[in-house]
Short mmCIF file of C-alpha atoms and ligand atoms in Angstrom, two decimals:
data_model
loop_
_atom_site.label_atom_id
_atom_site.label_comp_id
_atom_site.label_asym_id
_atom_site.label_seq_id
_atom_site.Cartn_x
_atom_site.Cartn_y
_atom_site.Cartn_z
CA MET A 1 93.28 104.20 111.79
CA ALA A 2 93.91 103.46 115.37
CA GLY A 3 97.29 104.11 116.79
CA LYS A 4 98.33 104.60 120.36
CA ASP A 5 101.24 104.22 122.61
CA GLU A 6 103.89 102.83 123.61
CA LYS A 7 106.74 100.43 124.17
CA ASP A 8 106.78 96.84 125.19
CA GLN A 9 110.36 96.57 126.13
CA GLU A 10 111.96 95.24 129.29
CA GLY A 11 115.35 94.10 130.39
CA GLY A 12 114.29 90.91 132.12
CA PRO A 13 115.86 89.53 135.28
CA GLY A 14 117.79 86.29 135.18
CA LYS A 15 116.11 83.22 136.67
CA PRO A 16 116.86 82.57 140.38
CA GLY A 17 120.20 80.83 140.74
CA GLU A 18 121.21 81.60 137.14
CA THR A 19 124.68 83.08 136.76
CA LYS A 20 125.18 85.70 134.10
CA PRO A 21 128.37 86.06 132.02
CA SER A 22 130.76 88.48 133.72
CA VAL A 23 130.40 91.39 131.36
CA LYS A 24 130.89 94.83 132.87
CA LYS A 25 127.58 96.60 133.01
CA LEU A 26 127.72 100.27 132.13
CA ASP A 27 126.19 102.58 134.62
CA ARG A 28 124.82 106.07 133.98
CA ARG A 29 128.19 107.68 134.76
CA ASP A 30 130.04 105.43 132.28
CA LEU A 31 127.55 106.34 129.63
CA LEU A 32 127.84 110.04 130.16
CA LEU A 33 131.63 109.77 130.17
CA GLY A 34 131.47 107.79 126.95
CA LEU A 35 129.29 110.40 125.37
CA SER A 36 131.60 113.23 126.31
CA THR A 37 133.89 111.87 123.60
CA VAL A 38 131.23 112.65 121.00
CA PRO A 39 131.71 116.07 119.43
CA ALA A 40 128.38 117.75 120.08
CA LEU A 41 128.19 119.58 116.75
CA GLY A 42 128.72 116.40 114.76
CA LEU A 43 125.91 114.64 116.58
CA PHE A 44 123.07 115.20 114.20
CA GLY A 45 125.02 116.12 111.09
CA TYR A 46 123.92 113.10 109.12
CA ALA A 47 120.32 113.16 110.32
CA TRP A 48 120.01 116.84 109.61
CA ARG A 49 121.47 116.45 106.12
CA LYS A 50 119.18 113.51 105.39
CA GLN A 51 116.11 115.37 106.59
CA HIS A 52 117.13 118.49 104.68
CA GLU A 53 117.78 116.56 101.45
CA TYR A 54 114.44 114.84 101.79
CA GLU A 55 112.56 118.11 102.26
CA GLN A 56 114.56 119.93 99.59
CA LYS A 57 113.90 117.39 96.84
CA PRO A 58 110.21 118.16 96.20
CA LYS A 59 110.93 121.91 96.29
CA GLU A 60 113.67 121.55 93.68
CA ALA A 61 111.47 119.19 91.68
CA ALA A 62 108.61 121.69 91.85
CA SER A 63 110.64 124.49 90.30
CA ALA A 64 112.25 122.14 87.75
CA LYS A 65 108.86 120.76 86.79
CA THR A 66 107.29 124.16 86.39
CA ALA A 67 109.99 124.95 83.86
CA ALA A 68 109.64 121.52 82.26
CA ALA A 69 105.86 121.73 82.11
CA SER A 70 106.04 124.91 80.09
CA LYS A 71 107.95 122.95 77.43
CA ASP A 72 105.38 120.18 77.72
CA VAL A 73 107.89 117.68 79.00
CA SER A 74 107.58 115.44 81.98
CA GLU A 75 103.92 116.07 82.70
CA VAL A 76 102.17 112.87 83.70
CA ASN A 77 98.47 112.41 82.85
CA VAL A 78 96.80 110.59 85.70
CA ALA A 79 93.47 108.91 86.45
CA LEU A 80 92.20 107.82 89.84
CA LEU A 81 90.34 104.51 89.81
CA GLY A 82 88.52 104.11 93.15
CA ALA A 83 87.71 107.39 94.88
CA GLY A 84 86.80 106.10 98.36
CA ALA A 85 88.60 106.70 101.65
CA GLN A 86 92.03 105.67 100.41
CA GLY A 87 91.53 107.20 96.96
CA GLN A 88 91.01 110.51 98.75
CA VAL A 89 94.15 110.03 100.87
CA LEU A 90 96.21 109.26 97.76
CA LEU A 91 94.73 112.24 95.95
CA ASP A 92 95.59 114.59 98.82
CA ALA A 93 99.20 113.38 98.63
CA MET A 94 99.31 113.57 94.80
CA LEU A 95 98.05 117.15 94.81
CA ARG A 96 101.35 118.04 96.50
CA ILE A 97 103.43 116.35 93.78
CA PRO A 98 104.43 118.66 90.93
CA GLY A 99 103.90 117.80 87.26
CA LEU A 100 100.71 115.72 87.51
CA ARG A 101 97.72 116.46 85.34
CA PHE A 102 94.51 114.77 86.51
CA ARG A 103 92.32 113.72 83.59
CA ALA A 104 89.78 111.22 84.89
CA VAL A 105 88.15 109.73 87.95
CA CYS A 106 86.47 106.33 87.79
CA ASP A 107 84.22 105.14 90.58
CA VAL A 108 81.02 103.15 90.59
CA TRP A 109 79.58 105.28 93.40
CA THR A 110 78.92 108.02 90.88
CA GLU A 111 76.51 109.99 93.05
CA TYR A 112 78.85 110.24 96.04
CA ASN A 113 82.58 109.41 95.95
CA GLN A 114 83.04 110.04 92.25
CA LYS A 115 81.19 113.34 92.41
CA ARG A 116 83.17 114.50 95.45
CA VAL A 117 86.57 113.85 93.89
CA VAL A 118 85.64 115.26 90.47
CA ASN A 119 84.46 118.43 92.21
CA THR A 120 87.65 118.66 94.25
CA LEU A 121 89.80 118.33 91.15
CA LYS A 122 87.75 120.93 89.30
CA LYS A 123 88.41 123.34 92.15
CA PHE A 124 92.11 122.74 91.49
CA LYS A 125 91.41 123.68 87.81
CA PHE A 126 91.80 120.20 86.37
CA GLU A 127 89.47 119.28 83.52
CA VAL A 128 88.49 115.82 84.65
CA ASN A 129 85.91 113.39 83.32
CA GLY A 130 84.02 111.03 85.62
CA TYR A 131 83.40 107.37 84.70
CA GLU A 132 81.51 104.53 86.28
CA ASP A 133 83.15 101.74 84.28
CA HIS A 134 86.94 101.45 83.96
CA ARG A 135 86.66 99.99 80.43
CA GLU A 136 84.86 103.07 79.18
CA MET A 137 87.51 105.27 80.80
CA LEU A 138 90.34 103.33 79.15
CA ASP A 139 88.54 103.49 75.78
CA LYS A 140 87.99 107.22 75.91
CA GLU A 141 91.02 108.58 77.77
CA LYS A 142 93.73 107.81 75.26
CA ASP A 143 96.22 110.31 76.71
CA LEU A 144 96.49 108.77 80.15
CA ASP A 145 100.01 107.82 81.26
CA ALA A 146 99.18 106.37 84.65
CA VAL A 147 96.28 105.03 86.69
CA VAL A 148 96.26 105.03 90.48
CA ILE A 149 94.01 102.23 91.76
CA ALA A 150 92.31 102.24 95.17
CA THR A 151 89.33 99.96 94.65
CA PRO A 152 88.44 97.00 96.93
CA ASP A 153 91.02 94.19 96.87
CA PHE A 154 88.99 91.83 94.62
CA TRP A 155 89.00 94.44 91.86
CA HIS A 156 92.77 95.02 91.92
CA ALA A 157 93.70 92.25 89.49
CA PRO A 158 91.06 92.95 86.79
CA HIS A 159 91.64 96.72 87.06
CA THR A 160 95.43 96.51 87.03
CA VAL A 161 95.61 94.02 84.17
CA ALA A 162 93.19 96.08 82.03
CA CYS A 163 95.13 99.32 82.68
CA LEU A 164 98.53 97.75 81.98
CA LYS A 165 97.19 96.18 78.77
CA ALA A 166 95.86 99.57 77.73
CA GLY A 167 99.47 100.83 77.98
CA LYS A 168 99.21 102.68 81.32
CA HIS A 169 101.61 102.59 84.25
CA VAL A 170 99.82 101.49 87.43
CA TYR A 171 100.06 102.28 91.12
CA CYS A 172 97.82 99.72 92.83
CA GLU A 173 97.00 99.73 96.50
CA LYS A 174 97.86 96.82 98.77
CA GLU A 175 96.84 94.01 99.26
CA MET A 176 97.94 93.34 95.71
CA SER A 177 95.00 90.96 95.31
CA ASN A 178 92.72 88.86 97.48
CA THR A 179 93.84 85.75 95.54
CA LEU A 180 97.20 84.39 94.45
CA GLU A 181 95.91 83.86 90.91
CA GLY A 182 94.93 87.52 90.79
CA ALA A 183 98.32 88.66 92.09
CA ARG A 184 100.07 86.38 89.59
CA SER A 185 98.10 87.78 86.66
CA MET A 186 99.24 91.27 87.70
CA VAL A 187 102.92 90.29 87.72
CA LEU A 188 102.57 88.65 84.32
CA ALA A 189 100.72 91.62 82.81
CA ALA A 190 103.43 94.02 84.06
CA ARG A 191 106.09 91.80 82.50
CA GLU A 192 104.27 91.35 79.20
CA THR A 193 103.46 95.02 78.73
CA GLY A 194 106.74 96.42 80.08
CA LYS A 195 104.70 99.01 82.00
CA LEU A 196 105.47 99.94 85.60
CA LEU A 197 103.45 98.42 88.41
CA GLN A 198 104.00 99.79 91.90
CA ILE A 199 102.17 98.09 94.79
CA GLY A 200 101.04 100.46 97.54
CA HIS A 201 103.17 99.20 100.44
CA GLN A 202 104.06 102.79 101.21
CA ARG A 203 106.51 102.04 104.04
CA ARG A 204 108.95 100.86 101.35
CA SER A 205 109.46 104.54 100.42
CA HIS A 206 109.18 105.99 103.91
CA PRO A 207 112.45 107.80 104.78
CA ARG A 208 112.50 106.40 108.33
CA TYR A 209 112.10 102.82 107.16
CA LEU A 210 114.70 103.36 104.42
CA HIS A 211 117.08 104.85 106.99
CA CYS A 212 116.62 101.85 109.30
CA TYR A 213 117.04 99.38 106.46
CA GLU A 214 120.04 101.01 104.81
CA LYS A 215 121.95 102.58 107.68
CA LEU A 216 120.98 100.84 110.89
CA LEU A 217 120.49 97.25 109.72
CA GLY A 218 122.63 97.37 106.56
CA GLU A 219 125.68 99.46 107.43
CA ALA A 220 125.73 99.50 111.25
CA LYS A 221 124.19 96.04 111.79
CA ILE A 222 123.15 97.69 114.97
CA LEU A 223 120.83 94.97 116.28
CA GLY A 224 123.38 92.19 115.80
CA ARG A 225 121.64 88.98 114.80
CA ILE A 226 117.86 89.41 114.64
CA VAL A 227 116.31 86.38 116.27
CA THR A 228 112.77 87.45 117.03
CA VAL A 229 110.33 89.96 115.58
CA ASN A 230 106.90 90.97 116.67
CA GLY A 231 104.38 93.32 115.21
CA GLN A 232 100.80 94.23 115.78
CA TRP A 233 97.89 96.30 114.64
CA ASN A 234 95.24 96.43 117.32
CA ARG A 235 92.01 98.27 116.77
CA ALA A 236 89.15 99.11 119.07
CA VAL A 237 85.64 97.95 118.24
CA SER A 238 84.09 100.31 115.73
CA PRO A 239 80.67 100.40 114.10
CA ASP A 240 80.33 99.03 110.57
CA LEU A 241 80.51 101.66 107.82
CA GLY A 242 77.22 103.21 106.77
CA TRP A 243 76.05 105.46 103.92
CA PRO A 244 73.63 108.32 103.41
CA GLU A 245 70.39 106.64 102.39
CA ARG A 246 69.66 109.12 99.60
CA TYR A 247 72.97 108.20 97.94
CA ALA A 248 72.42 104.43 98.03
CA ILE A 249 73.53 102.67 94.83
CA PRO A 250 70.71 100.90 92.95
CA ALA A 251 70.73 97.11 93.39
CA ASP A 252 71.42 96.32 89.72
CA ARG A 253 74.57 98.49 89.71
CA LEU A 254 75.79 96.94 92.95
CA LYS A 255 75.30 93.49 91.44
CA LYS A 256 77.09 94.43 88.23
CA TYR A 257 80.20 95.27 90.30
CA GLY A 258 80.09 92.21 92.54
CA PHE A 259 78.31 93.47 95.68
CA LYS A 260 75.17 91.95 97.21
CA SER A 261 74.07 95.01 99.20
CA MET A 262 75.11 98.51 100.28
CA GLU A 263 76.20 97.02 103.59
CA GLN A 264 78.56 94.67 101.79
CA PHE A 265 79.69 97.40 99.39
CA ARG A 266 80.77 99.60 102.32
CA ASN A 267 82.24 96.82 104.47
CA TRP A 268 83.81 94.68 101.72
CA ARG A 269 86.96 94.00 103.81
CA TRP A 270 85.05 91.59 106.04
CA TYR A 271 83.66 89.45 103.20
CA LYS A 272 85.22 86.35 101.68
CA GLY A 273 85.81 86.77 97.97
CA LEU A 274 86.05 90.59 98.32
CA GLY A 275 88.72 91.28 100.96
CA GLY A 276 90.81 89.26 103.37
CA GLY A 277 89.86 90.52 106.84
CA PRO A 278 92.15 92.46 109.19
CA ILE A 279 95.16 90.15 108.71
CA VAL A 280 95.22 91.06 105.01
CA ASP A 281 94.03 94.62 105.38
CA LEU A 282 96.38 95.62 108.20
CA GLY A 283 98.86 92.76 108.47
CA SER A 284 99.95 93.15 104.86
CA HIS A 285 101.65 96.46 105.72
CA GLN A 286 103.77 95.08 108.50
CA ILE A 287 104.38 91.51 107.40
CA ASP A 288 105.83 93.09 104.26
CA ILE A 289 108.33 94.83 106.56
CA PHE A 290 109.19 91.50 108.24
CA ASN A 291 110.16 90.16 104.80
CA TRP A 292 112.03 93.32 103.85
CA PHE A 293 114.06 93.74 107.04
CA LEU A 294 114.78 90.02 107.42
CA GLY A 295 116.00 89.92 103.82
CA GLY A 296 113.76 87.16 102.47
CA SER A 297 110.50 85.33 102.71
CA PRO A 298 109.47 82.85 105.41
CA SER A 299 109.80 79.06 105.33
CA ALA A 300 106.64 78.34 107.36
CA VAL A 301 103.73 79.87 109.23
CA MET A 302 101.34 78.70 111.91
CA ALA A 303 98.35 80.74 112.95
CA SER A 304 95.33 80.81 115.16
CA GLY A 305 92.36 82.99 114.37
CA GLY A 306 88.62 83.23 114.41
CA LEU A 307 85.54 85.36 114.40
CA ASP A 308 85.58 85.72 118.16
CA TYR A 309 83.63 88.91 118.68
CA HIS A 310 81.82 90.32 115.69
CA GLU A 311 78.51 89.33 114.09
CA ALA A 312 78.90 86.42 111.68
CA LYS A 313 76.07 87.80 109.53
CA THR A 314 78.12 90.87 108.56
CA HIS A 315 81.67 89.65 109.21
CA GLU A 316 82.93 86.59 107.38
CA TRP A 317 86.67 86.96 107.99
CA TYR A 318 88.49 86.49 111.30
CA ASP A 319 88.46 89.46 113.66
CA THR A 320 91.37 88.05 115.69
CA VAL A 321 94.53 86.55 114.23
CA MET A 322 97.83 85.54 115.81
CA ALA A 323 100.48 84.19 113.48
CA ILE A 324 104.07 82.99 113.86
CA PHE A 325 106.37 82.93 110.83
CA GLU A 326 109.72 81.14 110.62
CA TYR A 327 112.49 82.65 108.52
CA GLN A 328 115.75 80.95 107.61
CA THR A 329 118.09 83.93 107.39
CA PRO A 330 121.80 83.65 106.49
CA ALA A 331 122.52 84.26 110.21
CA GLY A 332 120.11 81.53 111.37
CA THR A 333 116.46 81.04 112.22
CA ALA A 334 114.31 84.03 113.06
CA ARG A 335 110.74 83.84 114.34
CA ALA A 336 108.23 86.60 113.76
CA TYR A 337 104.96 86.98 115.60
CA TYR A 338 102.12 89.11 114.28
CA GLN A 339 98.84 89.95 115.92
CA THR A 340 95.80 91.82 114.73
CA GLN A 341 92.62 92.16 116.70
CA THR A 342 89.61 94.43 116.51
CA THR A 343 88.36 94.46 120.07
CA ASN A 344 90.94 96.65 121.83
CA GLY A 345 93.17 99.30 120.29
CA SER A 346 95.83 99.24 122.98
CA GLN A 347 99.31 100.15 121.72
CA GLY A 348 98.11 100.59 118.15
CA TYR A 349 100.51 99.45 115.48
CA PHE A 350 104.27 98.95 115.29
CA GLU A 351 106.97 96.46 114.36
CA ASN A 352 109.61 95.34 116.83
CA PHE A 353 112.88 93.73 115.68
CA MET A 354 114.94 92.11 118.44
CA GLY A 355 118.56 91.18 117.91
CA ASP A 356 121.25 89.95 120.26
CA GLN A 357 122.58 93.52 120.57
CA GLY A 358 119.50 95.67 120.52
CA THR A 359 115.88 96.24 119.62
CA LEU A 360 114.25 98.48 117.05
CA VAL A 361 110.64 99.55 117.53
CA ILE A 362 109.30 101.32 114.47
CA SER A 363 106.00 102.39 112.98
CA GLU A 364 104.71 104.57 110.20
CA SER A 365 102.99 106.77 112.75
CA GLU A 366 104.76 109.99 113.66
CA ALA A 367 102.78 110.07 116.90
CA ASN A 368 103.25 106.59 118.32
CA ASN A 369 106.39 104.46 118.26
CA PRO A 370 107.89 106.38 115.33
CA GLY A 371 111.30 104.82 115.94
CA PHE A 372 113.13 103.80 119.08
CA LEU A 373 116.20 101.70 119.65
CA TYR A 374 117.24 99.97 122.82
CA ARG A 375 120.88 98.95 123.16
CA ASP A 376 121.30 95.80 125.13
CA PRO A 377 123.50 96.60 128.15
CA ASN A 378 125.99 93.94 127.06
CA ALA A 379 126.28 95.11 123.45
CA PRO A 380 129.24 97.08 122.06
CA ALA A 381 128.90 100.86 122.34
CA TRP A 382 126.86 102.69 119.72
CA ASP A 383 128.86 105.94 119.99
CA GLU A 384 129.92 105.74 116.33
CA TRP A 385 126.30 105.69 115.18
CA VAL A 386 125.37 108.49 117.53
CA GLN A 387 128.33 110.47 116.23
CA LYS A 388 127.27 109.91 112.63
CA GLY A 389 123.75 111.02 113.54
CA TYR A 390 122.21 107.67 112.56
CA ILE A 391 120.57 107.50 115.99
CA SER A 392 120.03 110.07 118.72
CA ALA A 393 122.16 110.21 121.87
CA PRO A 394 120.81 107.81 124.48
CA LYS A 395 118.28 108.75 127.02
CA VAL A 396 119.35 106.78 130.05
CA GLN A 397 116.44 104.90 131.53
CA GLU A 398 116.07 105.87 135.16
CA VAL A 399 116.18 103.02 137.60
CA LYS A 400 112.61 102.46 138.59
CA GLU A 401 112.91 101.94 142.30
CA LYS A 402 113.83 105.58 142.98
CA ASP A 403 110.35 106.77 142.04
CA GLU A 404 108.31 103.86 143.13
CA GLU A 405 110.30 102.52 146.04
CA ALA A 406 110.43 99.16 144.30
CA VAL A 407 113.21 96.82 145.34
CA LEU A 408 115.10 95.42 142.38
CA ASP A 409 116.57 91.96 142.47
CA VAL A 410 120.38 92.22 142.62
CA ARG A 411 120.69 90.16 139.42
CA GLU A 412 118.46 92.49 137.43
CA SER A 413 119.99 94.26 134.42
CA VAL A 414 119.94 98.03 134.23
CA SER A 415 117.27 99.16 131.79
CA PRO A 416 118.59 99.40 128.25
CA ASP A 417 119.44 102.83 126.82
CA LEU A 418 116.77 104.43 124.70
CA HIS A 419 117.76 106.05 121.39
CA ARG A 420 115.53 107.65 118.78
CA VAL A 421 115.64 107.14 115.03
CA PRO A 422 116.07 110.78 114.02
CA VAL A 423 114.11 110.74 110.75
CA VAL A 424 110.70 112.40 110.62
CA LEU A 425 108.33 112.41 107.63
CA ARG A 426 106.77 115.85 107.31
CA ASP A 427 104.63 114.97 104.29
CA PRO A 428 101.50 112.81 104.07
CA TYR A 429 102.46 109.19 104.68
CA HIS A 430 101.79 108.09 101.07
CA GLN A 431 103.56 110.92 99.31
CA PRO A 432 107.08 109.43 99.10
CA HIS A 433 105.79 106.16 97.61
CA LEU A 434 103.69 107.99 95.02
CA GLN A 435 106.62 110.30 94.31
CA ASN A 436 108.80 107.23 93.73
CA PHE A 437 106.20 105.91 91.23
CA PHE A 438 106.09 109.16 89.26
CA ASP A 439 109.89 109.50 89.41
CA ALA A 440 110.12 105.98 87.96
CA ILE A 441 107.73 106.92 85.13
CA ARG A 442 110.05 109.82 84.33
CA GLY A 443 113.02 107.46 84.35
CA GLU A 444 114.50 109.09 87.44
CA ALA A 445 114.09 106.25 89.95
CA LYS A 446 113.55 102.54 90.35
CA LEU A 447 110.26 101.38 91.85
CA ASN A 448 110.52 100.68 95.56
CA CYS A 449 107.75 98.06 95.48
CA PRO A 450 107.49 96.52 92.02
CA ALA A 451 105.06 93.69 91.20
CA GLU A 452 107.49 90.91 92.20
CA VAL A 453 108.01 92.36 95.68
CA GLY A 454 104.26 92.90 96.12
CA TYR A 455 103.72 89.29 95.06
CA GLU A 456 106.12 87.91 97.70
CA SER A 457 104.30 89.91 100.30
CA ALA A 458 100.87 88.74 99.08
CA VAL A 459 101.97 85.08 99.19
CA THR A 460 103.22 85.54 102.77
CA VAL A 461 100.08 87.25 104.01
CA LEU A 462 97.41 85.21 102.19
CA LYS A 463 98.94 82.01 103.58
CA VAL A 464 97.97 83.06 107.12
CA ASN A 465 94.26 82.53 106.47
CA GLU A 466 95.14 79.14 104.96
CA ALA A 467 97.16 78.20 108.07
CA ILE A 468 94.23 79.16 110.33
CA ASP A 469 91.91 76.89 108.36
CA ALA A 470 94.46 74.06 108.28
CA LYS A 471 94.99 74.27 112.08
CA ARG A 472 98.65 73.34 111.63
CA GLN A 473 101.92 74.81 110.50
CA VAL A 474 102.07 75.22 106.72
CA SER A 475 105.30 75.45 104.75
CA PHE A 476 106.39 77.70 101.94
CA ARG A 477 108.65 76.51 99.15
CA PRO A 478 111.06 79.09 97.69
CA GLU A 479 109.30 78.73 94.33
CA ASP A 480 105.97 79.75 95.92
CA PHE A 481 107.25 83.34 95.97
CA LYS A 482 108.20 83.47 92.29
CA VAL A 483 106.08 83.98 89.20
N1 LIG B 501 98.12 101.77 101.83
C1 LIG B 501 97.29 102.06 102.82
O1 LIG B 501 97.70 102.54 103.88
C2 LIG B 501 95.83 101.82 102.65
C3 LIG B 501 94.93 102.34 103.58
C4 LIG B 501 93.56 102.12 103.36
C5 LIG B 501 93.14 101.36 102.27
N2 LIG B 501 94.05 100.86 101.42
C6 LIG B 501 93.61 100.06 100.26
O2 LIG B 501 92.92 100.90 99.35
C7 LIG B 501 91.88 100.19 98.69
C8 LIG B 501 90.56 100.93 98.89
O3 LIG B 501 90.24 100.99 100.25
P1 LIG B 501 89.21 102.08 100.82
O4 LIG B 501 89.36 102.09 102.27
O5 LIG B 501 89.40 103.35 100.09
O6 LIG B 501 87.82 101.43 100.40
P2 LIG B 501 86.47 102.22 100.09
O7 LIG B 501 85.39 101.22 100.11
O8 LIG B 501 86.37 103.43 100.96
O9 LIG B 501 86.69 102.77 98.61
C9 LIG B 501 86.63 101.94 97.47
C10 LIG B 501 86.09 102.77 96.32
O10 LIG B 501 86.14 101.96 95.15
C11 LIG B 501 84.90 102.12 94.45
N3 LIG B 501 84.68 100.91 93.65
C12 LIG B 501 84.29 99.68 94.07
N4 LIG B 501 84.27 98.84 93.02
C13 LIG B 501 84.65 99.55 91.94
C14 LIG B 501 84.80 99.24 90.56
N5 LIG B 501 84.61 98.00 90.08
N6 LIG B 501 85.18 100.24 89.71
C15 LIG B 501 85.38 101.51 90.17
N7 LIG B 501 85.23 101.86 91.46
C16 LIG B 501 84.88 100.88 92.33
C17 LIG B 501 83.87 102.35 95.54
O11 LIG B 501 82.74 103.02 95.03
C18 LIG B 501 84.64 103.20 96.53
O12 LIG B 501 84.50 104.57 96.25
C19 LIG B 501 91.90 98.79 99.30
O13 LIG B 501 92.62 97.93 98.48
C20 LIG B 501 92.63 98.97 100.61
O14 LIG B 501 93.32 97.82 101.03
C21 LIG B 501 95.37 101.08 101.57
#
């Protein structure tokens, strides 16, 4: 995954001749004076507690589960269905979660991915069986409690529905499905069977995102009214995925599972009917956050996109997409821009929420844009939130001209203060969401991304490709998001 730097924020000058409201601008001295009222020891109390609680929980769970496991309670029997790149990432995270017993691995690439993961699990002393066909696995593995699915998007609906109907709880990767009918069938199967279905939008369980949602947007309403949002996932050009020739899957097996060739099997994301292209693959993560943080689903979307760079022979979906959503929030209209392109990885991936009092830049990455807030110079002070430890103390942005001998226009605002969101995830990115799934199976938590939430997100994202084809704005009706 690409992921680079940095911020895109600026406090813009007024237009020539424009008069600004006469609000006192705080200078550096005012800020420092203001901060001297903050008791230093209380500064990070909340953040420290939150971080500590978060790190403590798995440790406590681990010792509790060891005791529980000896009485044969609370152990969850798990199968992994789809042992490719993401299956491996999920497995690495699950191996850190106490109380899981791995029983089976199902993957059609028996000679490569399946073998690798079965061998890994055997090294961890799990007695696992390998399967090529999910139906055979479900027939034979009667003791399974849960199946974690990381197959290509077009397999999500058939795999999820079959597992739920066999009485298993399911964690299924995003995008929920490559079609709305598929996503719908998953919601209905979860409802009919009463089994849990968690969709793999892992940011929904990420402590930094939860902190921003609950504390900063919910309690502090720190951004004021959010009017615009933008997000992106930019990736540099990269070669198509290959495979070791001696492990190529025979043509009849490829065909049986819906692939025309090894090339298509490895690069399924780019093919219509199998994946949804970068907007679905990458955009689904962040457009889901637009919905979550704006508190609802959009009323319309317009989008421009195309296959501008890559080979049409091996890339059917659009390599470049720019989309604008409209949301009707209780506070008024909000517009959200999203861009994904695969020709230049500059600035990686992040989401940027801009309100009339401040801006939040957030990403899942701990390395790039993990969480910054800019207070608009005219907004009320944020001392209370600094004091509670919800945000870090501000780093005052130095006025540029000192270093670069630039001459600022007299009407130019001082740069906004920069605060950090003081919540760091020290576990693999997917661990909290998986933990939430297993906690829910044990009756100790509610799912953070149940089928209905995943469905709303799928409707929002899949509509972008439709809007590109329609070459006009397309509307959503509230009932489009419900099953
Ligand atoms: N949440 C995230 O951050 C994240 C990141 C990457 C991928 N994903 C999702 O994970 C899923 C898998 O992506 P990936 O990158 O691992 O793809 P991949 O191609 O590397 O792996 C897919 C695996 O599924 C197997 N497979 C294909 N058809 C199958 C079938 N019918 N039955 C059993 N196994 C089958 C393949 O052999 C392969 O091992 C996708 O839905 C993708 O969107 C999520």
